[in-house]
Amino acid sequence: MRLKLFFTYLILSVVICGYAANENDILISASKKLQSLKTVKYCTSYKIIDPMGVAVRSDSATVFYDFDSNDEIIGAKYLFRNKTAIEGFNGTTSFSTIEEKKHLIYLSTENANQLVGVFKDAFPIHTFRNLLPQMLDDSLIQCTRLNDTIINNVDCFRFKFSMHGKSVLMNRLMKNEIYMTYVLTIGKQDLLPRQFINYFEDKSPVWIVNYNDYDLSFVPDSLLFDCDSGYNDYDKYTMPEYSNVLRKEISQKSNSLVGTTVDDWVLPSLRGDSVKLSQINTKVILLEFWFPGCTGCVKVIPEINQLSKTFEDKDLLIYGVEFTQTDSTGLIKYVEKLNIEYPTLYKGTTIAKEYGIMAAPTIVILDNKRKVLYSNTGFRKNEIVEVIEKTIKFSP
């Protein structure tokens, strides 16, 4: 009986050790595959999830990499291209564009923290290329193989990385007191990343990133990463220069809007009905343009709730206008969690564009003739209250 138990334990030990070795071999092979890449083109998509489980942002792009770079920042040139913008790095300069305006903003880059754009944070390929060897060698990072899965019809391995005191940022591991969990999914045939999920304290996902349509034979155009010669038809600005341009644009559009009479519109409400501007029967209408995940918007919610109570039954109606989403997905839950007490309208993208709104929160105040009395980004309570009280007092 003892001999039988001995052999049972021996077989289990061999199986377990073999499984662990196989697990380690897969990740080492995946790391070597990433290190061997010279150029790559692929498609990526991501979602950012807020702590309440609401997708506050999503995007997708075609990605280009050239790893034959001599820079010491990330060891690569890259470019992310979607319908509205280009984000790139050529080894010395980080740049991004606004395609609609043909503006290019650039910044001489000395370290990874200076890289501009959203996609640099969306766990791109060079993150795994640089960090996977460190993650495998770090005794404080626990790696566990999960059940295999299929991502976009590709058979994949899955691995869970559990970290306490560390987290992944760009091409480095940084100190973090929060317990972080990451799940990396790798294609069985090509050993390339197919999905990456960043969990907050092993519970809720924060980022979900997908990788598809790899082209390892991609040959970059000589001007692809050249933000000078490659973008001759763009107006070019340094980062400080463009900050001044934006401030002037916002100020000019706010000032030009005040005193005008805006067109009528109809927007759907989270309460299930629709609101038509010309049918709002009150002396003053306050519109707060916002979007999920906007920290400034969250901060002013108590102020606007109080404003609504202060002027209750005093000819003021307040509406929050979400202006980034095409539907109400996640908004009802988001509004309830944040205790937004005033009505919320959505699908406000077109109206925000007509009003010249480029940031949030932006407050627009109108009278009952649809005339704009006030428009400003940020919440200046004294100014807003003054406009409301004056209009209520002197309006017929």
mmCIF file of C-alpha atoms in Angstrom:
data_model
loop_
_atom_site.group_PDB
_atom_site.id
_atom_site.type_symbol
_atom_site.label_atom_id
_atom_site.label_comp_id
_atom_site.label_asym_id
_atom_site.label_seq_id
_atom_site.Cartn_x
_atom_site.Cartn_y
_atom_site.Cartn_z
ATOM 1 C CA MET A 1 0.000 0.000 0.000
ATOM 2 C CA ARG A 2 2.834 2.388 0.918
ATOM 3 C CA LEU A 3 4.633 1.514 -2.306
ATOM 4 C CA LYS A 4 1.472 2.283 -4.286
ATOM 5 C CA LEU A 5 1.103 5.665 -2.562
ATOM 6 C CA PHE A 6 4.755 6.406 -3.223
ATOM 7 C CA PHE A 7 4.362 5.835 -6.963
ATOM 8 C CA THR A 8 1.129 7.853 -6.992
ATOM 9 C CA TYR A 9 2.901 10.824 -5.417
ATOM 10 C CA LEU A 10 5.825 10.354 -7.780
ATOM 11 C CA ILE A 11 3.581 10.430 -10.856
ATOM 12 C CA LEU A 12 1.724 13.488 -9.578
ATOM 13 C CA SER A 13 5.028 15.246 -8.903
ATOM 14 C CA VAL A 14 6.237 14.522 -12.431
ATOM 15 C CA VAL A 15 2.966 15.766 -13.931
ATOM 16 C CA ILE A 16 2.985 18.941 -11.828
ATOM 17 C CA CYS A 17 6.640 19.668 -12.534
ATOM 18 C CA GLY A 18 6.124 18.969 -16.230
ATOM 19 C CA TYR A 19 3.150 21.327 -16.287
ATOM 20 C CA ALA A 20 5.167 24.074 -14.587
ATOM 21 C CA ALA A 21 8.093 23.582 -16.947
ATOM 22 C CA ASN A 22 5.793 23.674 -19.923
ATOM 23 C CA GLU A 23 4.198 26.857 -18.585
ATOM 24 C CA ASN A 24 7.588 28.507 -18.153
ATOM 25 C CA ASP A 25 8.750 27.296 -21.575
ATOM 26 C CA ILE A 26 5.719 28.856 -23.260
ATOM 27 C CA LEU A 27 6.325 32.268 -21.728
ATOM 28 C CA ILE A 28 10.068 32.122 -22.423
ATOM 29 C CA SER A 29 9.328 31.211 -26.050
ATOM 30 C CA ALA A 30 6.795 34.034 -26.288
ATOM 31 C CA SER A 31 9.372 36.455 -24.901
ATOM 32 C CA LYS A 32 11.978 35.276 -27.411
ATOM 33 C CA LYS A 33 9.449 35.677 -30.228
ATOM 34 C CA LEU A 34 8.801 39.286 -29.234
ATOM 35 C CA GLN A 35 12.552 39.963 -28.938
ATOM 36 C CA SER A 36 13.087 38.610 -32.455
ATOM 37 C CA LEU A 37 10.650 41.039 -34.076
ATOM 38 C CA LYS A 38 12.187 43.642 -36.357
ATOM 39 C CA THR A 39 8.968 45.226 -37.588
ATOM 40 C CA VAL A 40 5.305 44.481 -36.981
ATOM 41 C CA LYS A 41 1.925 45.805 -37.995
ATOM 42 C CA TYR A 42 -1.260 44.845 -36.152
ATOM 43 C CA CYS A 43 -4.690 46.065 -35.079
ATOM 44 C CA THR A 44 -5.535 46.856 -31.472
ATOM 45 C CA SER A 45 -8.687 47.784 -29.605
ATOM 46 C CA TYR A 46 -9.215 48.638 -25.965
ATOM 47 C CA LYS A 47 -11.821 49.450 -23.336
ATOM 48 C CA ILE A 48 -11.256 51.316 -20.090
ATOM 49 C CA ILE A 49 -13.616 50.288 -17.286
ATOM 50 C CA ASP A 50 -14.306 52.569 -14.332
ATOM 51 C CA PRO A 51 -14.586 51.229 -10.728
ATOM 52 C CA MET A 52 -18.360 50.966 -11.148
ATOM 53 C CA GLY A 53 -18.023 48.615 -14.122
ATOM 54 C CA VAL A 54 -18.909 51.179 -16.783
ATOM 55 C CA ALA A 55 -16.872 51.359 -20.000
ATOM 56 C CA VAL A 56 -15.817 55.012 -19.937
ATOM 57 C CA ARG A 57 -13.668 54.917 -23.051
ATOM 58 C CA SER A 58 -12.921 52.652 -25.986
ATOM 59 C CA ASP A 59 -10.938 52.993 -29.182
ATOM 60 C CA SER A 60 -9.116 51.046 -31.856
ATOM 61 C CA ALA A 61 -6.150 51.660 -34.125
ATOM 62 C CA THR A 62 -3.762 50.193 -36.647
ATOM 63 C CA VAL A 63 -0.288 49.942 -35.104
ATOM 64 C CA PHE A 64 3.143 50.078 -36.754
ATOM 65 C CA TYR A 65 6.445 49.224 -35.019
ATOM 66 C CA ASP A 66 10.077 49.384 -36.051
ATOM 67 C CA PHE A 67 12.323 47.808 -33.407
ATOM 68 C CA ASP A 68 15.547 48.681 -35.240
ATOM 69 C CA SER A 69 15.831 51.835 -33.167
ATOM 70 C CA ASN A 70 18.873 53.028 -31.269
ATOM 71 C CA ASP A 71 16.948 55.071 -28.725
ATOM 72 C CA GLU A 72 17.250 54.214 -25.044
ATOM 73 C CA ILE A 73 13.671 55.247 -24.204
ATOM 74 C CA ILE A 74 11.635 52.255 -25.391
ATOM 75 C CA GLY A 75 13.886 50.756 -28.066
ATOM 76 C CA ALA A 76 11.388 51.250 -30.870
ATOM 77 C CA LYS A 77 9.683 53.632 -33.224
ATOM 78 C CA TYR A 78 5.887 53.352 -33.277
ATOM 79 C CA LEU A 79 2.781 54.833 -34.813
ATOM 80 C CA PHE A 80 -0.893 54.364 -33.878
ATOM 81 C CA ARG A 81 -3.438 55.428 -36.487
ATOM 82 C CA ASN A 82 -7.209 55.650 -36.139
ATOM 83 C CA LYS A 83 -9.896 57.762 -37.835
ATOM 84 C CA THR A 84 -9.376 60.900 -35.771
ATOM 85 C CA ALA A 85 -5.708 60.943 -34.791
ATOM 86 C CA ILE A 86 -2.183 59.664 -35.250
ATOM 87 C CA GLU A 87 0.121 59.078 -32.283
ATOM 88 C CA GLY A 88 3.781 58.352 -32.878
ATOM 89 C CA PHE A 89 7.333 58.263 -31.596
ATOM 90 C CA ASN A 90 10.397 58.350 -33.859
ATOM 91 C CA GLY A 91 13.081 57.650 -31.268
ATOM 92 C CA THR A 92 13.633 61.274 -30.259
ATOM 93 C CA THR A 93 10.294 63.034 -30.698
ATOM 94 C CA SER A 94 6.784 62.106 -29.562
ATOM 95 C CA PHE A 95 3.936 63.492 -31.654
ATOM 96 C CA SER A 96 0.190 63.329 -32.162
ATOM 97 C CA THR A 97 -2.194 64.770 -34.711
ATOM 98 C CA ILE A 98 -5.749 66.044 -34.887
ATOM 99 C CA GLU A 99 -6.744 64.795 -38.315
ATOM 100 C CA GLU A 100 -9.847 66.957 -38.683
ATOM 101 C CA LYS A 101 -7.807 70.151 -38.253
ATOM 102 C CA LYS A 102 -4.549 68.878 -39.744
ATOM 103 C CA HIS A 103 -2.682 69.890 -36.596
ATOM 104 C CA LEU A 104 0.443 68.080 -35.402
ATOM 105 C CA ILE A 105 1.691 68.528 -31.829
ATOM 106 C CA TYR A 106 5.224 67.390 -31.011
ATOM 107 C CA LEU A 107 7.477 67.102 -27.998
ATOM 108 C CA SER A 108 11.213 66.377 -27.810
ATOM 109 C CA THR A 109 11.303 63.269 -25.650
ATOM 110 C CA GLU A 110 13.911 62.332 -23.080
ATOM 111 C CA ASN A 111 12.036 59.605 -21.177
ATOM 112 C CA ALA A 112 8.940 57.422 -21.470
ATOM 113 C CA ASN A 113 6.899 59.714 -19.219
ATOM 114 C CA GLN A 114 7.003 62.382 -21.930
ATOM 115 C CA LEU A 115 5.408 60.212 -24.608
ATOM 116 C CA VAL A 116 2.077 61.708 -25.672
ATOM 117 C CA GLY A 117 -1.224 60.123 -26.640
ATOM 118 C CA VAL A 118 -3.660 57.574 -25.259
ATOM 119 C CA PHE A 119 -2.391 54.428 -26.959
ATOM 120 C CA LYS A 120 1.012 54.613 -25.262
ATOM 121 C CA ASP A 121 -0.826 53.528 -22.100
ATOM 122 C CA ALA A 122 -2.964 50.872 -23.801
ATOM 123 C CA PHE A 123 -0.432 48.050 -23.202
ATOM 124 C CA PRO A 124 1.065 47.976 -26.711
ATOM 125 C CA ILE A 125 3.408 45.285 -28.031
ATOM 126 C CA HIS A 126 6.624 46.920 -26.842
ATOM 127 C CA THR A 127 5.339 46.748 -23.247
ATOM 128 C CA PHE A 128 5.443 42.943 -23.332
ATOM 129 C CA ARG A 129 8.649 42.908 -25.345
ATOM 130 C CA ASN A 130 10.410 44.916 -22.645
ATOM 131 C CA LEU A 131 8.688 43.611 -19.524
ATOM 132 C CA LEU A 132 8.007 39.913 -20.027
ATOM 133 C CA PRO A 133 11.620 38.885 -19.253
ATOM 134 C CA GLN A 134 11.527 41.004 -16.065
ATOM 135 C CA MET A 135 8.174 39.556 -15.030
ATOM 136 C CA LEU A 136 9.464 35.997 -15.462
ATOM 137 C CA ASP A 137 12.594 36.706 -13.408
ATOM 138 C CA ASP A 138 10.871 38.573 -10.572
ATOM 139 C CA SER A 139 10.291 36.253 -7.605
ATOM 140 C CA LEU A 140 7.646 38.629 -6.212
ATOM 141 C CA ILE A 141 5.445 38.194 -9.285
ATOM 142 C CA GLN A 142 3.350 35.044 -9.205
ATOM 143 C CA CYS A 143 2.517 33.499 -12.584
ATOM 144 C CA THR A 144 -0.248 30.923 -12.978
ATOM 145 C CA ARG A 145 -1.389 29.183 -16.129
ATOM 146 C CA LEU A 146 -5.153 29.390 -16.654
ATOM 147 C CA ASN A 147 -7.388 27.314 -18.903
ATOM 148 C CA ASP A 148 -6.725 27.702 -22.613
ATOM 149 C CA THR A 149 -9.193 29.793 -24.576
ATOM 150 C CA ILE A 150 -10.110 31.022 -28.066
ATOM 151 C CA ILE A 151 -9.791 34.716 -28.974
ATOM 152 C CA ASN A 152 -11.152 35.744 -32.379
ATOM 153 C CA ASN A 153 -10.916 32.162 -33.649
ATOM 154 C CA VAL A 154 -7.301 31.806 -32.473
ATOM 155 C CA ASP A 155 -6.385 29.038 -30.008
ATOM 156 C CA CYS A 156 -4.582 30.640 -27.083
ATOM 157 C CA PHE A 157 -2.692 30.012 -23.862
ATOM 158 C CA ARG A 158 -3.675 32.150 -20.858
ATOM 159 C CA PHE A 159 -1.519 33.265 -17.958
ATOM 160 C CA LYS A 160 -2.304 35.174 -14.791
ATOM 161 C CA PHE A 161 0.310 37.484 -13.245
ATOM 162 C CA SER A 162 -0.350 38.504 -9.646
ATOM 163 C CA MET A 163 1.608 41.460 -8.294
ATOM 164 C CA HIS A 164 1.674 43.076 -4.888
ATOM 165 C CA GLY A 165 3.619 46.300 -4.637
ATOM 166 C CA LYS A 166 4.135 46.568 -8.394
ATOM 167 C CA SER A 167 2.180 47.361 -11.547
ATOM 168 C CA VAL A 168 2.800 47.620 -15.281
ATOM 169 C CA LEU A 169 3.273 51.064 -16.801
ATOM 170 C CA MET A 170 4.563 51.562 -20.342
ATOM 171 C CA ASN A 171 7.879 49.688 -20.568
ATOM 172 C CA ARG A 172 8.607 49.361 -16.875
ATOM 173 C CA LEU A 173 7.384 47.898 -13.610
ATOM 174 C CA MET A 174 6.542 50.597 -11.091
ATOM 175 C CA LYS A 175 5.887 50.543 -7.360
ATOM 176 C CA ASN A 176 2.229 50.337 -6.438
ATOM 177 C CA GLU A 177 0.724 49.560 -3.041
ATOM 178 C CA ILE A 178 -2.429 48.171 -4.662
ATOM 179 C CA TYR A 179 -2.658 44.461 -5.443
ATOM 180 C CA MET A 180 -2.762 44.140 -9.244
ATOM 181 C CA THR A 181 -3.633 41.183 -11.439
ATOM 182 C CA TYR A 182 -2.987 40.826 -15.167
ATOM 183 C CA VAL A 183 -4.166 38.130 -17.561
ATOM 184 C CA LEU A 184 -2.103 37.710 -20.721
ATOM 185 C CA THR A 185 -3.463 35.585 -23.570
ATOM 186 C CA ILE A 186 -0.960 34.305 -26.163
ATOM 187 C CA GLY A 187 -1.648 32.645 -29.521
ATOM 188 C CA LYS A 188 -0.584 28.998 -29.543
ATOM 189 C CA GLN A 189 0.787 29.068 -33.082
ATOM 190 C CA ASP A 190 2.526 32.455 -33.300
ATOM 191 C CA LEU A 191 3.157 33.056 -29.545
ATOM 192 C CA LEU A 192 2.051 36.686 -29.909
ATOM 193 C CA PRO A 193 -0.258 38.557 -27.489
ATOM 194 C CA ARG A 194 -3.956 38.274 -28.324
ATOM 195 C CA GLN A 195 -5.565 39.822 -25.249
ATOM 196 C CA PHE A 196 -4.434 41.576 -22.095
ATOM 197 C CA ILE A 197 -6.680 42.351 -19.113
ATOM 198 C CA ASN A 198 -5.655 44.516 -16.185
ATOM 199 C CA TYR A 199 -7.677 43.735 -13.036
ATOM 200 C CA PHE A 200 -8.032 45.967 -10.005
ATOM 201 C CA GLU A 201 -7.306 43.972 -6.836
ATOM 202 C CA ASP A 202 -8.117 40.720 -8.654
ATOM 203 C CA LYS A 203 -11.792 41.693 -8.937
ATOM 204 C CA SER A 204 -12.872 44.069 -11.677
ATOM 205 C CA PRO A 205 -11.197 44.699 -15.060
ATOM 206 C CA VAL A 206 -9.727 48.145 -15.634
ATOM 207 C CA TRP A 207 -8.317 47.686 -19.147
ATOM 208 C CA ILE A 208 -9.285 45.102 -21.761
ATOM 209 C CA VAL A 209 -6.980 45.174 -24.803
ATOM 210 C CA ASN A 210 -7.167 42.969 -27.918
ATOM 211 C CA TYR A 211 -4.529 42.364 -30.630
ATOM 212 C CA ASN A 212 -5.355 41.056 -34.118
ATOM 213 C CA ASP A 213 -4.230 40.847 -37.770
ATOM 214 C CA TYR A 214 -0.485 40.613 -37.225
ATOM 215 C CA ASP A 215 1.783 41.344 -40.202
ATOM 216 C CA LEU A 216 5.398 40.457 -39.393
ATOM 217 C CA SER A 217 6.593 41.179 -42.937
ATOM 218 C CA PHE A 218 5.557 44.825 -42.732
ATOM 219 C CA VAL A 219 8.115 47.211 -44.255
ATOM 220 C CA PRO A 220 7.750 50.779 -42.924
ATOM 221 C CA ASP A 221 7.703 53.692 -45.326
ATOM 222 C CA SER A 222 10.742 55.924 -44.769
ATOM 223 C CA LEU A 223 8.471 58.858 -43.808
ATOM 224 C CA LEU A 224 6.042 56.953 -41.585
ATOM 225 C CA PHE A 225 7.731 57.937 -38.322
ATOM 226 C CA ASP A 226 9.114 61.268 -39.587
ATOM 227 C CA CYS A 227 6.985 64.007 -37.997
ATOM 228 C CA ASP A 228 8.727 66.659 -40.117
ATOM 229 C CA SER A 229 8.988 65.531 -43.734
ATOM 230 C CA GLY A 230 6.239 62.953 -43.418
ATOM 231 C CA TYR A 231 3.568 65.473 -42.433
ATOM 232 C CA ASN A 232 4.204 68.524 -44.610
ATOM 233 C CA ASP A 233 0.503 69.376 -44.948
ATOM 234 C CA TYR A 234 0.022 69.728 -41.160
ATOM 235 C CA ASP A 235 0.318 72.863 -39.035
ATOM 236 C CA LYS A 236 2.953 71.993 -36.430
ATOM 237 C CA TYR A 237 3.024 73.133 -32.791
ATOM 238 C CA THR A 238 5.101 72.375 -29.734
ATOM 239 C CA MET A 239 3.112 71.221 -26.698
ATOM 240 C CA PRO A 240 3.179 74.646 -24.966
ATOM 241 C CA GLU A 241 2.261 76.384 -28.221
ATOM 242 C CA TYR A 242 -0.738 74.145 -28.720
ATOM 243 C CA SER A 243 -1.929 74.638 -25.142
ATOM 244 C CA ASN A 244 -2.119 78.355 -25.906
ATOM 245 C CA VAL A 245 -3.929 77.677 -29.180
ATOM 246 C CA LEU A 246 -6.544 75.573 -27.368
ATOM 247 C CA ARG A 247 -7.077 78.170 -24.667
ATOM 248 C CA LYS A 248 -7.649 80.830 -27.291
ATOM 249 C CA GLU A 249 -10.027 78.604 -29.281
ATOM 250 C CA ILE A 250 -12.107 77.742 -26.217
ATOM 251 C CA SER A 251 -12.245 81.380 -25.134
ATOM 252 C CA GLN A 252 -13.171 82.614 -28.606
ATOM 253 C CA LYS A 253 -15.890 80.008 -29.080
ATOM 254 C CA SER A 254 -17.349 80.664 -25.639
ATOM 255 C CA ASN A 255 -17.391 84.396 -26.267
ATOM 256 C CA SER A 256 -18.812 84.018 -29.774
ATOM 257 C CA LEU A 257 -21.598 81.770 -28.480
ATOM 258 C CA VAL A 258 -22.798 84.227 -25.834
ATOM 259 C CA GLY A 259 -25.518 86.489 -27.201
ATOM 260 C CA THR A 260 -26.464 84.164 -30.060
ATOM 261 C CA THR A 261 -29.736 82.293 -30.400
ATOM 262 C CA VAL A 262 -29.101 78.568 -30.846
ATOM 263 C CA ASP A 263 -31.074 76.234 -33.050
ATOM 264 C CA ASP A 264 -33.762 74.042 -31.585
ATOM 265 C CA TRP A 265 -32.904 70.435 -30.812
ATOM 266 C CA VAL A 266 -34.328 67.221 -29.386
ATOM 267 C CA LEU A 267 -32.289 64.874 -27.188
ATOM 268 C CA PRO A 268 -33.226 61.582 -25.540
ATOM 269 C CA SER A 269 -33.357 61.467 -21.749
ATOM 270 C CA LEU A 270 -32.288 58.641 -19.429
ATOM 271 C CA ARG A 271 -35.767 58.913 -17.930
ATOM 272 C CA GLY A 272 -37.124 57.374 -21.137
ATOM 273 C CA ASP A 273 -38.588 60.426 -22.823
ATOM 274 C CA SER A 274 -37.116 63.147 -25.041
ATOM 275 C CA VAL A 275 -36.490 66.815 -24.364
ATOM 276 C CA LYS A 276 -37.033 69.506 -26.988
ATOM 277 C CA LEU A 277 -35.234 72.762 -26.249
ATOM 278 C CA SER A 278 -38.001 75.057 -27.489
ATOM 279 C CA GLN A 279 -40.577 73.294 -25.298
ATOM 280 C CA ILE A 280 -38.708 73.753 -22.011
ATOM 281 C CA ASN A 281 -41.042 76.055 -20.117
ATOM 282 C CA THR A 282 -38.797 78.019 -17.764
ATOM 283 C CA LYS A 283 -36.962 81.337 -17.652
ATOM 284 C CA VAL A 284 -33.466 79.845 -17.358
ATOM 285 C CA ILE A 285 -31.977 76.625 -18.748
ATOM 286 C CA LEU A 286 -28.600 75.375 -17.552
ATOM 287 C CA LEU A 287 -26.841 72.707 -19.625
ATOM 288 C CA GLU A 288 -23.850 70.908 -18.165
ATOM 289 C CA PHE A 289 -21.868 69.095 -20.880
ATOM 290 C CA TRP A 290 -19.990 66.107 -19.429
ATOM 291 C CA PHE A 291 -18.689 62.603 -20.170
ATOM 292 C CA PRO A 292 -18.057 59.478 -18.035
ATOM 293 C CA GLY A 293 -14.684 59.341 -16.343
ATOM 294 C CA CYS A 294 -14.260 63.135 -16.390
ATOM 295 C CA THR A 295 -12.871 63.914 -12.925
ATOM 296 C CA GLY A 296 -13.820 67.585 -13.150
ATOM 297 C CA CYS A 297 -17.390 66.589 -13.980
ATOM 298 C CA VAL A 298 -17.580 64.293 -10.972
ATOM 299 C CA LYS A 299 -16.339 67.042 -8.646
ATOM 300 C CA VAL A 300 -19.086 69.493 -9.657
ATOM 301 C CA ILE A 301 -22.006 67.061 -9.240
ATOM 302 C CA PRO A 302 -22.696 68.075 -5.597
ATOM 303 C CA GLU A 303 -22.501 71.751 -6.598
ATOM 304 C CA ILE A 304 -24.993 71.331 -9.432
ATOM 305 C CA ASN A 305 -27.273 69.172 -7.266
ATOM 306 C CA GLN A 306 -27.302 71.977 -4.691
ATOM 307 C CA LEU A 307 -27.918 74.564 -7.400
ATOM 308 C CA SER A 308 -30.942 72.569 -8.529
ATOM 309 C CA LYS A 309 -32.317 72.528 -4.963
ATOM 310 C CA THR A 310 -31.580 76.215 -4.371
ATOM 311 C CA PHE A 311 -33.544 77.286 -7.440
ATOM 312 C CA GLU A 312 -36.227 74.620 -7.210
ATOM 313 C CA ASP A 313 -39.570 76.142 -8.296
ATOM 314 C CA LYS A 314 -37.755 79.380 -9.250
ATOM 315 C CA ASP A 315 -37.825 79.105 -13.051
ATOM 316 C CA LEU A 316 -34.531 77.210 -13.491
ATOM 317 C CA LEU A 317 -34.177 73.788 -15.119
ATOM 318 C CA ILE A 318 -30.847 71.955 -15.224
ATOM 319 C CA TYR A 319 -29.879 69.192 -17.634
ATOM 320 C CA GLY A 320 -26.692 67.184 -17.824
ATOM 321 C CA VAL A 321 -25.745 66.513 -21.459
ATOM 322 C CA GLU A 322 -23.420 63.553 -22.139
ATOM 323 C CA PHE A 323 -21.642 64.399 -25.403
ATOM 324 C CA THR A 324 -19.263 61.527 -26.225
ATOM 325 C CA GLN A 325 -21.442 58.396 -26.480
ATOM 326 C CA THR A 326 -23.763 57.398 -29.304
ATOM 327 C CA ASP A 327 -26.177 55.589 -26.981
ATOM 328 C CA SER A 328 -27.048 55.232 -23.297
ATOM 329 C CA THR A 329 -24.872 52.159 -22.610
ATOM 330 C CA GLY A 330 -23.766 52.221 -18.979
ATOM 331 C CA LEU A 331 -25.064 55.747 -18.377
ATOM 332 C CA ILE A 332 -28.042 54.873 -16.161
ATOM 333 C CA LYS A 333 -25.830 52.894 -13.778
ATOM 334 C CA TYR A 334 -23.172 55.608 -13.863
ATOM 335 C CA VAL A 335 -25.643 58.416 -13.081
ATOM 336 C CA GLU A 336 -27.232 56.449 -10.246
ATOM 337 C CA LYS A 337 -23.885 55.613 -8.633
ATOM 338 C CA LEU A 338 -22.735 59.231 -8.742
ATOM 339 C CA ASN A 339 -26.080 60.471 -7.419
ATOM 340 C CA ILE A 340 -26.729 62.922 -10.250
ATOM 341 C CA GLU A 341 -30.114 64.347 -9.258
ATOM 342 C CA TYR A 342 -30.846 66.519 -12.297
ATOM 343 C CA PRO A 343 -32.090 64.974 -15.612
ATOM 344 C CA THR A 344 -29.485 63.532 -17.960
ATOM 345 C CA LEU A 345 -29.691 63.816 -21.747
ATOM 346 C CA TYR A 346 -27.436 61.913 -24.116
ATOM 347 C CA LYS A 347 -26.348 61.785 -27.784
ATOM 348 C CA GLY A 348 -25.179 65.378 -27.382
ATOM 349 C CA THR A 349 -22.137 65.121 -29.687
ATOM 350 C CA THR A 350 -23.584 67.210 -32.521
ATOM 351 C CA ILE A 351 -24.861 69.941 -30.213
ATOM 352 C CA ALA A 352 -21.550 70.111 -28.339
ATOM 353 C CA LYS A 353 -19.750 70.491 -31.653
ATOM 354 C CA GLU A 354 -22.127 73.270 -32.745
ATOM 355 C CA TYR A 355 -21.523 75.049 -29.448
ATOM 356 C CA GLY A 356 -17.744 74.695 -29.831
ATOM 357 C CA ILE A 357 -17.397 72.561 -26.700
ATOM 358 C CA MET A 358 -14.055 70.740 -26.504
ATOM 359 C CA ALA A 359 -13.683 70.066 -22.777
ATOM 360 C CA ALA A 360 -15.760 69.215 -19.725
ATOM 361 C CA PRO A 361 -17.474 70.217 -17.634
ATOM 362 C CA THR A 362 -18.751 73.078 -19.789
ATOM 363 C CA ILE A 363 -21.720 75.131 -18.564
ATOM 364 C CA VAL A 364 -24.083 76.809 -21.038
ATOM 365 C CA ILE A 365 -26.977 78.961 -19.761
ATOM 366 C CA LEU A 366 -29.882 79.965 -22.008
ATOM 367 C CA ASP A 367 -33.060 81.976 -21.566
ATOM 368 C CA ASN A 368 -36.528 80.910 -22.731
ATOM 369 C CA LYS A 369 -35.868 82.389 -26.192
ATOM 370 C CA ARG A 370 -32.861 80.042 -26.692
ATOM 371 C CA LYS A 371 -30.464 82.961 -26.340
ATOM 372 C CA VAL A 372 -27.088 82.032 -24.817
ATOM 373 C CA LEU A 373 -26.457 84.060 -21.660
ATOM 374 C CA TYR A 374 -23.314 82.297 -20.478
ATOM 375 C CA SER A 375 -20.793 79.725 -21.725
ATOM 376 C CA ASN A 376 -17.647 78.585 -19.951
ATOM 377 C CA THR A 377 -15.525 75.514 -19.347
ATOM 378 C CA GLY A 378 -15.269 74.729 -15.643
ATOM 379 C CA PHE A 379 -17.702 75.522 -12.845
ATOM 380 C CA ARG A 380 -17.512 79.119 -11.617
ATOM 381 C CA LYS A 381 -20.316 79.094 -9.076
ATOM 382 C CA ASN A 382 -20.514 82.828 -8.348
ATOM 383 C CA GLU A 383 -20.672 83.743 -12.049
ATOM 384 C CA ILE A 384 -23.319 81.099 -12.722
ATOM 385 C CA VAL A 385 -25.517 82.089 -9.771
ATOM 386 C CA GLU A 386 -25.268 85.755 -10.766
ATOM 387 C CA VAL A 387 -26.454 85.044 -14.319
ATOM 388 C CA ILE A 388 -29.319 82.852 -13.082
ATOM 389 C CA GLU A 389 -30.552 85.337 -10.469
ATOM 390 C CA LYS A 390 -30.315 88.284 -12.841
ATOM 391 C CA THR A 391 -32.231 86.482 -15.579
ATOM 392 C CA ILE A 392 -34.976 85.257 -13.259
ATOM 393 C CA LYS A 393 -35.374 88.753 -11.819
ATOM 394 C CA PHE A 394 -35.577 90.705 -15.067
ATOM 395 C CA SER A 395 -37.143 88.186 -17.478
ATOM 396 C CA PRO A 396 -40.837 88.696 -18.233
#
